Coordinates of C-alpha atoms in Angstrom, one line a residue:
X9 CA -0.1 0.1 0.0
X10 CA 1.4 3.3 -0.9
X11 CA 0.5 6.5 1.0
X12 CA -0.7 9.8 -0.8
X13 CA 1.5 12.5 0.2
X14 CA 1.3 16.6 -0.5
X15 CA 3.7 17.7 -3.0
X16 CA 6.9 19.4 -1.2
X17 CA 7.0 23.0 -0.4
X18 CA 9.2 25.1 -2.5
X19 CA 13.1 25.3 -0.8
X20 CA 13.8 28.4 1.0
X21 CA 17.4 29.5 0.7
X22 CA 18.7 32.3 2.6
X23 CA 21.6 34.6 1.5
X24 CA 23.4 35.4 4.5
X25 CA 25.4 33.4 7.0
X26 CA 22.8 32.8 10.1
X27 CA 22.3 29.9 12.6
X28 CA 19.0 31.5 14.2
X29 CA 17.2 28.9 12.5
X30 CA 18.6 25.6 14.1
X31 CA 20.0 24.1 11.0
X32 CA 19.6 26.8 8.0
X33 CA 22.9 27.3 7.3
X34 CA 23.3 28.7 3.5
X35 CA 25.9 30.6 1.5
X36 CA 29.0 30.9 3.6
X37 CA 30.1 27.3 4.0
X38 CA 33.8 26.6 4.0
X39 CA 35.4 25.5 1.1
X40 CA 35.1 21.9 0.4
X41 CA 37.1 19.4 -1.4
X42 CA 35.0 18.8 -4.7
X43 CA 36.0 14.9 -4.7
X44 CA 35.3 14.0 -1.2
X45 CA 32.1 13.8 0.3
X46 CA 31.4 13.1 4.2
X47 CA 28.6 11.0 5.7
X48 CA 28.0 11.0 9.3
X49 CA 26.6 8.3 11.3
X50 CA 26.6 6.6 14.7
X51 CA 28.3 3.2 13.4
X52 CA 31.2 3.6 15.9
X53 CA 31.0 -0.3 16.7
X54 CA 32.7 -3.1 14.7
X55 CA 31.8 -4.7 12.5
X56 CA 29.1 -2.1 11.5
X57 CA 31.7 0.5 10.9
X58 CA 33.3 -1.7 8.3
X59 CA 30.3 -2.7 6.6
X60 CA 29.4 0.8 6.3
X61 CA 32.5 1.8 4.8
X62 CA 32.5 -1.0 2.3
X63 CA 29.0 0.2 1.2
X64 CA 30.0 4.0 1.0
X65 CA 33.1 3.0 -1.0
X66 CA 31.2 1.2 -3.4
X67 CA 28.7 3.9 -3.6
X68 CA 31.3 6.6 -3.8
X69 CA 33.0 4.6 -6.8
X70 CA 29.4 4.5 -8.8
X71 CA 28.9 8.4 -8.0
X72 CA 32.7 9.2 -9.1
X73 CA 33.7 10.7 -5.7
X74 CA 35.4 9.6 -2.5
X75 CA 33.4 9.4 0.8
X76 CA 34.6 9.8 4.3
X77 CA 32.6 8.1 7.2
X78 CA 32.5 10.2 10.2
X79 CA 31.1 8.0 13.0
X80 CA 30.3 9.5 16.5
X81 CA 28.5 7.6 19.3
X82 CA 24.7 7.7 18.9
X83 CA 23.9 10.1 22.0
X84 CA 26.6 12.6 20.6
X85 CA 25.4 12.7 17.0
X86 CA 22.6 15.4 17.2
X87 CA 24.9 17.5 19.5
X88 CA 27.7 17.4 17.0
X89 CA 25.7 18.0 14.2
X90 CA 24.2 21.1 15.6
X91 CA 27.9 22.6 16.3
X92 CA 28.8 21.6 13.2
X93 CA 25.8 23.9 11.8
X94 CA 26.9 26.5 13.6
X95 CA 30.5 27.0 12.2
X96 CA 28.8 25.9 8.4
X97 CA 30.7 22.6 8.0
X98 CA 28.0 20.0 8.1
X99 CA 28.6 16.7 6.4
X100 CA 27.1 16.0 3.0
X101 CA 24.7 13.2 4.5
X102 CA 23.6 12.8 7.9
X103 CA 21.9 9.3 9.3
X104 CA 19.4 10.4 11.9
X105 CA 17.6 8.4 14.2
X106 CA 13.8 8.6 13.2
X107 CA 12.9 10.6 16.5
X108 CA 15.2 12.9 15.6
X109 CA 14.5 13.8 12.0
X110 CA 11.8 16.1 12.9
X111 CA 13.6 18.8 14.8
X112 CA 16.0 18.9 11.8
X113 CA 13.2 19.1 9.1
X114 CA 11.3 21.4 11.2
X115 CA 14.4 24.0 11.3
X116 CA 14.5 23.8 7.4
X117 CA 17.9 22.2 7.6
X118 CA 17.1 19.1 5.6
X119 CA 16.5 19.0 1.5
X120 CA 13.1 17.0 0.5
X121 CA 14.5 13.8 -1.2
X122 CA 11.7 14.4 -3.8
X123 CA 13.4 17.4 -5.1
X124 CA 16.7 15.7 -5.5
X125 CA 15.3 12.9 -7.6
X126 CA 14.3 10.2 -5.1
X127 CA 10.9 9.0 -6.0
X128 CA 8.5 8.0 -3.4
X129 CA 5.9 6.2 -5.4
X130 CA 7.2 2.6 -4.6
X131 CA 7.5 3.4 -0.6
X132 CA 5.4 1.4 1.5
X133 CA 3.1 3.7 3.8
X134 CA 5.2 2.8 6.8
X135 CA 8.8 3.7 5.0
X136 CA 7.2 6.8 3.7
X137 CA 6.1 7.7 7.4
X138 CA 9.2 6.8 9.0
X139 CA 11.4 9.5 6.9
X140 CA 8.6 12.4 6.8
X141 CA 7.7 15.3 8.6
X142 CA 4.5 16.8 8.0
X143 CA 3.9 15.0 4.9
X144 CA 7.5 15.6 3.3
X145 CA 9.8 13.1 2.6
X146 CA 13.2 13.8 4.2
X147 CA 14.9 10.4 5.0
X148 CA 15.4 7.4 3.3
X149 CA 15.9 4.1 5.6
X150 CA 18.3 1.2 4.8
X151 CA 16.7 -0.7 7.3
X152 CA 14.5 -0.7 10.5
X153 CA 13.6 -2.6 13.6
X154 CA 10.8 -3.0 16.3
X155 CA 10.4 -5.2 19.1
X156 CA 8.8 -8.8 19.6
X157 CA 8.3 -11.5 22.0
X158 CA 11.4 -13.9 22.1
X159 CA 10.7 -17.0 24.0
X160 CA 12.5 -20.1 25.1
X161 CA 11.1 -22.4 22.6
X162 CA 12.3 -25.8 24.2
X163 CA 11.2 -24.6 27.5
X164 CA 7.4 -23.7 25.9
X165 CA 7.6 -27.0 24.2
X166 CA 8.4 -28.8 27.3
X167 CA 5.5 -27.3 29.2
X168 CA 3.1 -27.7 26.4
X169 CA 2.6 -23.9 25.8
X170 CA 2.0 -22.5 22.7
X171 CA 3.5 -18.8 22.1
X172 CA 1.1 -16.5 23.6
X173 CA -1.1 -14.3 20.7
X174 CA -3.2 -12.4 23.3
X175 CA -2.9 -10.4 26.4
X176 CA -4.5 -13.2 28.4
X177 CA -2.6 -16.1 27.0
X178 CA 0.4 -14.0 28.0
X179 CA -0.8 -13.4 31.4
X180 CA -1.3 -17.4 31.8
X181 CA 1.8 -18.6 29.9
X182 CA 3.8 -16.3 31.8
X183 CA 2.3 -17.4 35.3
X184 CA 2.8 -20.9 34.4
X185 CA 6.5 -20.3 33.4
X186 CA 7.6 -18.4 37.0
X187 CA 9.3 -21.2 39.1
X188 CA 12.1 -20.5 41.5
X189 CA 14.5 -18.0 40.3
X190 CA 12.8 -17.8 36.7
X191 CA 10.1 -15.2 35.6
X192 CA 7.9 -15.8 33.1
X193 CA 8.7 -12.6 31.3
X194 CA 11.5 -9.9 31.3
X195 CA 11.0 -6.4 29.8
X196 CA 12.5 -3.0 30.4
X197 CA 10.5 -0.4 32.2
X198 CA 13.0 2.3 32.8
X199 CA 11.7 5.7 32.7
X200 CA 14.0 6.3 29.9
X201 CA 13.3 5.4 26.1
X202 CA 14.4 2.0 26.6
X203 CA 11.4 1.5 28.9
X204 CA 9.0 3.8 26.9
X205 CA 9.7 2.0 23.8
X206 CA 8.8 -1.7 25.3
X207 CA 5.5 0.0 26.7
X208 CA 4.5 1.5 23.5
X209 CA 3.2 -1.8 22.1
X210 CA 0.7 -2.2 24.9
X211 CA -0.5 1.5 24.7
X212 CA -1.1 1.2 21.0
X213 CA -2.5 -2.0 20.4
X214 CA -4.9 -1.5 22.9
X215 CA -6.1 1.7 21.0
X216 CA -4.5 4.1 23.4
X217 CA -2.7 7.2 22.5
X218 CA 0.3 9.3 23.6
X219 CA -1.9 12.4 23.0
X220 CA -4.5 11.3 25.5
X221 CA -2.7 9.4 28.2
X222 CA -5.7 9.6 30.7
X223 CA -7.9 7.8 28.3
X224 CA -9.5 4.4 29.3
X225 CA -7.5 2.7 26.6
X226 CA -4.2 4.1 27.9
X227 CA -4.7 3.6 31.8
X228 CA -5.7 0.1 30.8
X229 CA -2.5 -0.6 28.9
X230 CA -0.7 0.5 32.2
X231 CA -2.8 -1.3 34.2
X232 CA -1.8 -4.8 32.1
X233 CA 1.9 -4.2 32.8
X234 CA 1.6 -3.6 36.3
X235 CA -0.7 -6.6 36.8
X236 CA 2.0 -8.9 35.5
X237 CA 4.3 -7.4 38.2
X238 CA 1.8 -7.9 40.7
X239 CA 1.2 -11.5 39.9
X240 CA 4.8 -12.2 40.1
X241 CA 5.3 -12.9 36.7
X242 CA 7.7 -10.0 36.2
X243 CA 10.5 -9.1 38.4
X244 CA 9.9 -6.0 40.1
X245 CA 13.1 -4.9 39.3
X246 CA 12.2 -4.3 35.6
X247 CA 12.1 -0.8 36.7
X248 CA 16.1 -0.5 36.6
X249 CA 16.5 -3.1 33.6
X250 CA 17.7 -1.9 30.1
X251 CA 16.8 -3.7 27.4
X252 CA 20.3 -5.1 27.4
X253 CA 19.6 -6.4 30.8
X254 CA 16.3 -7.8 29.9
X255 CA 18.4 -9.6 27.1
X256 CA 20.9 -11.0 29.9
X257 CA 18.1 -12.2 32.2
X258 CA 16.7 -14.2 29.1
X259 CA 20.0 -16.1 28.4
X260 CA 20.9 -16.7 31.8
X261 CA 17.5 -18.5 32.3
X262 CA 15.9 -16.1 34.6
X263 CA 13.2 -15.1 32.3
X264 CA 11.4 -17.7 29.8
X265 CA 10.3 -15.0 27.7
X266 CA 11.6 -11.4 27.1
X267 CA 10.2 -8.4 25.1
X268 CA 13.2 -7.1 23.0
X269 CA 14.7 -6.3 19.5
X270 CA 16.7 -7.9 16.6
X271 CA 19.8 -5.6 18.0
X272 CA 20.1 -8.3 20.6
X273 CA 21.0 -10.8 17.8
X274 CA 25.0 -10.8 18.5
X275 CA 24.7 -11.6 21.9
X276 CA 22.3 -14.3 21.4
X277 CA 24.3 -15.8 19.0
X278 CA 27.3 -16.3 21.5
X279 CA 24.7 -18.4 23.5
X280 CA 23.7 -21.3 21.3
X281 CA 22.6 -23.2 24.1
X282 CA 19.7 -20.9 24.1
X283 CA 16.9 -22.2 21.8
X284 CA 14.7 -19.3 21.3
X285 CA 12.3 -18.1 18.8
X286 CA 10.4 -14.8 18.2
X287 CA 6.5 -13.9 18.0
X288 CA 4.9 -10.6 17.6
X289 CA 4.1 -8.6 20.4
X290 CA 0.5 -10.1 22.2
X291 CA -2.6 -7.9 21.5
X292 CA -5.8 -7.6 23.9
X293 CA -8.2 -9.7 21.9
X294 CA -7.7 -12.3 19.0
X295 CA -7.8 -10.7 15.8
X296 CA -6.5 -7.1 17.0
X297 CA -3.5 -5.7 15.2
X298 CA -0.1 -5.6 17.1
X299 CA 1.1 -2.1 17.0
X300 CA 4.7 -1.5 17.8
X301 CA 7.3 1.3 17.5
X302 CA 9.4 1.4 14.3
X303 CA 13.0 2.5 14.9
X304 CA 15.9 2.6 12.8
X305 CA 17.7 5.6 11.2
X306 CA 17.2 7.5 7.9
X307 CA 19.9 9.0 5.5
X308 CA 19.3 12.8 5.0
X309 CA 20.8 15.6 3.1
X310 CA 21.5 18.7 4.8
X311 CA 21.0 22.1 3.1
X312 CA 24.0 22.9 1.6
X313 CA 22.9 26.2 -0.4
X314 CA 26.5 27.3 -1.7
X315 CA 26.4 24.5 -3.7
X316 CA 23.2 22.6 -4.9
X317 CA 25.2 20.4 -6.9
X318 CA 26.8 18.7 -4.0
X319 CA 23.3 18.1 -2.5
X320 CA 22.7 16.2 -5.9
X321 CA 25.6 13.8 -5.7
X322 CA 24.8 13.5 -1.6
X323 CA 21.2 12.3 -2.8
X324 CA 22.9 9.9 -5.3
X325 CA 25.1 8.3 -2.5
X326 CA 21.6 8.1 -0.7
X327 CA 19.9 6.4 -3.3
X328 CA 22.8 4.0 -3.6
X329 CA 23.1 3.0 0.0
X330 CA 19.1 2.5 0.3
X331 CA 18.5 0.3 -2.9
X332 CA 16.4 -3.1 -2.3
X333 CA 19.7 -5.0 -2.7
X334 CA 21.5 -2.7 -0.1
X335 CA 18.9 -3.0 2.2
X336 CA 18.6 -6.8 2.3
X337 CA 22.5 -6.9 2.7
X338 CA 22.5 -4.7 5.6
X339 CA 19.6 -6.2 7.3
X340 CA 21.0 -10.0 6.7
X341 CA 24.2 -8.7 8.1
X342 CA 22.9 -6.4 11.2
X343 CA 19.7 -8.0 12.0
X344 CA 17.4 -5.5 11.0
X345 CA 14.6 -5.6 8.5
X346 CA 14.4 -4.2 5.1
X347 CA 11.7 -1.6 4.4
X348 CA 11.2 -2.6 0.7
X349 CA 8.7 -5.1 0.2
X350 CA 10.5 -7.3 -2.2
X351 CA 13.4 -7.5 0.2
X352 CA 11.7 -7.9 3.1
X353 CA 10.1 -11.0 1.9
X354 CA 13.4 -12.2 0.7
X355 CA 14.7 -11.8 4.1
X356 CA 11.8 -13.8 5.4
X357 CA 13.2 -16.6 3.4
X358 CA 17.1 -16.1 4.4
X359 CA 16.4 -15.1 8.1
X360 CA 13.3 -17.4 9.1
X361 CA 14.2 -16.9 12.6
X362 CA 13.5 -13.2 12.6
X363 CA 10.8 -13.2 10.1
X364 CA 8.1 -12.0 12.8
X365 CA 9.7 -8.8 12.8
X366 CA 9.0 -8.2 9.2
X367 CA 5.4 -8.6 9.8
X368 CA 5.7 -6.6 13.1
X369 CA 7.4 -3.6 11.1
X370 CA 4.7 -3.7 8.5
X371 CA 2.2 -2.3 11.1
X372 CA 4.7 -0.3 13.1
X373 CA 4.5 3.2 13.4
X374 CA 7.0 6.2 14.0
X375 CA 7.0 7.7 17.5
X376 CA 7.0 10.9 16.2
X377 CA 4.2 10.3 13.7
X378 CA 1.4 12.1 15.7
X379 CA 3.4 14.7 17.9
X380 CA 6.6 15.3 15.9
X381 CA 9.4 17.5 17.8
X382 CA 7.3 17.1 20.8
X383 CA 8.0 13.6 21.4
X384 CA 10.3 14.0 23.9
X385 CA 7.7 15.9 26.3
X386 CA 5.5 12.7 25.7
X387 CA 8.2 10.1 26.3
X388 CA 9.2 11.7 29.7
X389 CA 5.6 11.9 31.0
X390 CA 5.0 8.2 30.0
X391 CA 8.4 7.1 31.6
X392 CA 7.5 8.7 35.0
X393 CA 4.2 7.0 34.7
X394 CA 5.4 3.6 34.1
X395 CA 7.8 4.2 37.4
X396 CA 5.5 5.6 39.4
X397 CA 2.8 2.6 38.8
X398 CA 5.3 0.1 39.0
X399 CA 6.8 1.2 42.2
X400 CA 3.4 1.7 43.9
X401 CA 3.8 5.6 43.9
X402 CA 0.2 5.8 42.1
X403 CA -1.9 3.6 40.6
X404 CA -2.2 3.1 36.8
X405 CA -5.2 5.8 36.7
X406 CA -3.4 8.4 39.1
X407 CA -0.1 7.9 37.0
X408 CA -1.7 8.4 33.4
X409 CA -3.6 11.3 34.8
X410 CA -0.6 13.1 36.2
X411 CA 1.5 12.2 32.8
X412 CA -1.4 14.0 31.1
X413 CA -1.1 17.0 33.2
X414 CA 2.6 17.1 32.7
X415 CA 2.2 17.2 29.2
X416 CA -0.2 19.8 29.2
X417 CA 1.7 22.0 31.3
X418 CA 4.6 21.6 29.1
X419 CA 2.7 22.2 25.9
X420 CA 0.2 24.5 26.9
X421 CA -3.2 22.4 27.0
X422 CA -4.5 19.2 25.5
X423 CA -2.9 18.3 22.3

């Protein structure tokens, strides 16, 4: 299914050097080597950094230029990009997390990719939404991810338990699998993005909405998570666990199931003694759609008003790095999911153990889809509510009412 979208607005170029708008830098950039293009990403770890450079070298050869990879830790990428903007030294391409793209686009610092010849008519609705802001396509993703339900396949088979598909089935299975030091389910429930990311499938699949946190559907989602801890099927320590911690608990045999993402694959593969499988996140009732957040990064082209020709070559590099073939290659190596439908189906065949993520991504949505640049305000409120309810500081109803009040006080009224 392809999404209908408005035509990109005309580009606005500024004639003087200024940084009053976050990234709107134009006309005064330092002289650049015409044959060297810089791509900034967060691929600091090996082997990802080397894999990236291989792709960049190949795409640079195709475009007739050399490509320099500038990798910085994920939490430092946005601050560094802003500093580079202030000194008119932005790279030619920036790989932005999907949740960061809106703030750059809103400031006028990104070039609509359609203007640079990257068509959108072949994109799925989720691919288009992931790389867009206010209906304009700014970022092309090579691969994305989401979260699913990992389970100990041997243990469930031994206990005669089918992988749970509904909330009630998960509640029952988690209770039956809890024994001794082993909990039925491990999750992350930190107040940070780790915990919020894991809470969103319960919220969204139940019809809840971050814009109305005190709605019955939203409160019910939090009540469900709290009930699993109260029943003893989930450790109360999850309020301190990152997603990596949940994975460690699962690997150690301290949890029969866990909510997590395909990025845990490198660690899981170090423990072949754990026979695991994946299912989509369970839904409230049979027949409901499992809606999880979509994560990943998108390649964007910052405005380089002094040299539109560089923007065009930068777009060629982006197009080359996000072809269906490139998506499949990167996803297979890095345990992510291609967005291209054809590549996704081939991935399903080549990496069958992660095939459920193909389905999960198909119905997933961006955290910033409804609230754009204000996502962090909502995320903080949700994280606070999650912690408050799980530690007994407030009932789920009270926690979500306070969360809604928190959002409204910061943003000025119900969104």
